[in-house]
């Protein structure tokens, strides 16, 4: 005797739905939340804050335009980068003596 083909189809559909739900909650949703958090971070940037770019450049924000930020990276050196290239705030580490 063969198994019920309708029952096998329902079982396969349930497994597919379960796999899609796992991928959504383990992969897609956390990335979406992280992207929203980074967008909020970029909205709240202010002149004078020290930041790190995705390339590892540390600088102080001198001006913010729509999509471009001017960073002072050393005395007399200002570069323009895309706002989306800013990763995080820069926190200076305390020196241990």
C-alpha atoms as a printed R data frame, in Angstrom:
   type eleno elety resid chain resno      x      y      z
1  ATOM     1    CA   UNK     A     1  0.000  0.000  0.000
2  ATOM     2    CA   UNK     A     2  1.184  3.484 -0.803
3  ATOM     3    CA   UNK     A     3  1.012  6.502  1.497
4  ATOM     4    CA   UNK     A     4 -1.683  9.123  1.122
5  ATOM     5    CA   UNK     A     5 -0.430 11.617 -1.566
6  ATOM     6    CA   UNK     A     6 -2.518 14.462 -0.095
7  ATOM     7    CA   UNK     A     7 -0.989 13.924  3.348
8  ATOM     8    CA   UNK     A     8  2.528 13.998  1.842
9  ATOM     9    CA   UNK     A     9  1.755 17.265  0.061
10 ATOM    10    CA   UNK     A    10  0.414 18.872  3.229
11 ATOM    11    CA   UNK     A    11  3.477 17.700  5.147
12 ATOM    12    CA   UNK     A    12  5.785 19.186  2.501
13 ATOM    13    CA   UNK     A    13  3.926 22.526  2.587
14 ATOM    14    CA   UNK     A    14  4.135 22.644  6.390
15 ATOM    15    CA   UNK     A    15  7.905 22.014  6.243
16 ATOM    16    CA   UNK     A    16  8.358 24.757  3.620
17 ATOM    17    CA   UNK     A    17  6.400 27.239  5.735
18 ATOM    18    CA   UNK     A    18  8.437 26.262  8.782
19 ATOM    19    CA   UNK     A    19 11.739 26.776  6.911
20 ATOM    20    CA   UNK     A    20 10.617 30.157  5.582
21 ATOM    21    CA   UNK     A    21  9.650 31.244  9.110
22 ATOM    22    CA   UNK     A    22 13.044 30.146 10.469
23 ATOM    23    CA   UNK     A    23 14.913 32.063  7.772
24 ATOM    24    CA   UNK     A    24 12.763 35.141  8.416
25 ATOM    25    CA   UNK     A    25 13.329 35.208 12.175
26 ATOM    26    CA   UNK     A    26 17.004 34.189 12.132
27 ATOM    27    CA   UNK     A    27 18.288 36.094  9.097
28 ATOM    28    CA   UNK     A    28 16.025 38.684  7.519
29 ATOM    29    CA   UNK     A    29 14.425 40.310 10.572
30 ATOM    30    CA   UNK     A    30 17.683 40.942 12.509
31 ATOM    31    CA   UNK     A    31 19.279 42.478  9.402
32 ATOM    32    CA   UNK     A    32 16.249 44.690  8.904
33 ATOM    33    CA   UNK     A    33 16.405 45.880 12.528
34 ATOM    34    CA   UNK     A    34 20.148 46.547 12.260
35 ATOM    35    CA   UNK     A    35 19.614 48.562  9.060
36 ATOM    36    CA   UNK     A    36 16.904 50.678 10.742
37 ATOM    37    CA   UNK     A    37 19.195 51.279 13.728
38 ATOM    38    CA   UNK     A    38 22.031 52.427 11.406
39 ATOM    39    CA   UNK     A    39 19.675 54.738  9.474
40 ATOM    40    CA   UNK     A    40 18.568 56.307 12.775
41 ATOM    41    CA   UNK     A    41 22.237 56.699 13.765
42 ATOM    42    CA   UNK     A    42 22.967 58.516 10.490
43 ATOM    43    CA   UNK     A    43 19.981 60.847 10.979
44 ATOM    44    CA   UNK     A    44 21.262 61.887 14.424
45 ATOM    45    CA   UNK     A    45 24.828 62.775 13.384
46 ATOM    46    CA   UNK     A    46 25.903 66.267 14.404
47 ATOM    47    CA   UNK     A    47 28.755 68.610 13.593
48 ATOM    48    CA   UNK     A    48 31.739 68.148 15.913
49 ATOM    49    CA   UNK     A    49 31.213 64.428 16.647
50 ATOM    50    CA   UNK     A    50 34.077 62.004 16.117
51 ATOM    51    CA   UNK     A    51 33.208 59.037 13.919
52 ATOM    52    CA   UNK     A    52 34.769 56.010 12.241
53 ATOM    53    CA   UNK     A    53 34.105 55.243  8.571
54 ATOM    54    CA   UNK     A    54 33.608 51.771  7.161
55 ATOM    55    CA   UNK     A    55 37.164 52.051  5.801
56 ATOM    56    CA   UNK     A    56 38.573 52.682  9.282
57 ATOM    57    CA   UNK     A    57 39.199 56.428  8.942
58 ATOM    58    CA   UNK     A    58 38.691 58.383 12.156
59 ATOM    59    CA   UNK     A    59 37.607 61.981 11.834
60 ATOM    60    CA   UNK     A    60 35.570 64.838 13.210
61 ATOM    61    CA   UNK     A    61 32.429 65.928 11.369
62 ATOM    62    CA   UNK     A    62 32.829 69.473 10.018
63 ATOM    63    CA   UNK     A    63 29.671 69.675  7.909
64 ATOM    64    CA   UNK     A    64 26.759 67.468  6.907
65 ATOM    65    CA   UNK     A    65 24.935 67.809  3.627
66 ATOM    66    CA   UNK     A    66 22.168 65.570  2.313
67 ATOM    67    CA   UNK     A    67 24.318 62.532  1.467
68 ATOM    68    CA   UNK     A    68 27.848 63.884  1.957
69 ATOM    69    CA   UNK     A    69 29.784 64.475  5.167
70 ATOM    70    CA   UNK     A    70 32.991 66.500  5.452
71 ATOM    71    CA   UNK     A    71 35.446 64.926  7.897
72 ATOM    72    CA   UNK     A    72 38.504 66.587  9.408
73 ATOM    73    CA   UNK     A    73 41.036 63.753  9.638
74 ATOM    74    CA   UNK     A    74 44.063 65.860 10.605
75 ATOM    75    CA   UNK     A    75 44.982 69.522 10.940
76 ATOM    76    CA   UNK     A    76 44.264 71.142  7.566
77 ATOM    77    CA   UNK     A    77 42.921 67.951  5.937
78 ATOM    78    CA   UNK     A    78 39.219 67.648  5.259
79 ATOM    79    CA   UNK     A    79 37.756 64.850  3.150
80 ATOM    80    CA   UNK     A    80 34.255 64.354  1.818
81 ATOM    81    CA   UNK     A    81 32.664 60.926  2.201
82 ATOM    82    CA   UNK     A    82 29.237 59.442  1.711
83 ATOM    83    CA   UNK     A    83 27.111 59.636  4.825
84 ATOM    84    CA   UNK     A    84 26.300 55.936  4.504
85 ATOM    85    CA   UNK     A    85 30.042 55.111  4.861
86 ATOM    86    CA   UNK     A    86 30.052 56.196  8.514
87 ATOM    87    CA   UNK     A    87 30.002 53.136 10.758
88 ATOM    88    CA   UNK     A    88 29.949 54.310 14.343
89 ATOM    89    CA   UNK     A    89 31.030 56.933 16.862
90 ATOM    90    CA   UNK     A    90 34.691 57.039 17.851
91 ATOM    91    CA   UNK     A    91 35.418 56.416 21.523
92 ATOM    92    CA   UNK     A    92 38.967 57.247 22.604
93 ATOM    93    CA   UNK     A    93 40.460 54.602 24.838
94 ATOM    94    CA   UNK     A    94 41.940 55.669 28.147
95 ATOM    95    CA   UNK     A    95 45.704 55.228 28.326
96 ATOM    96    CA   UNK     A    96 46.976 52.886 31.034
97 ATOM    97    CA   UNK     A    97 50.086 53.986 32.909
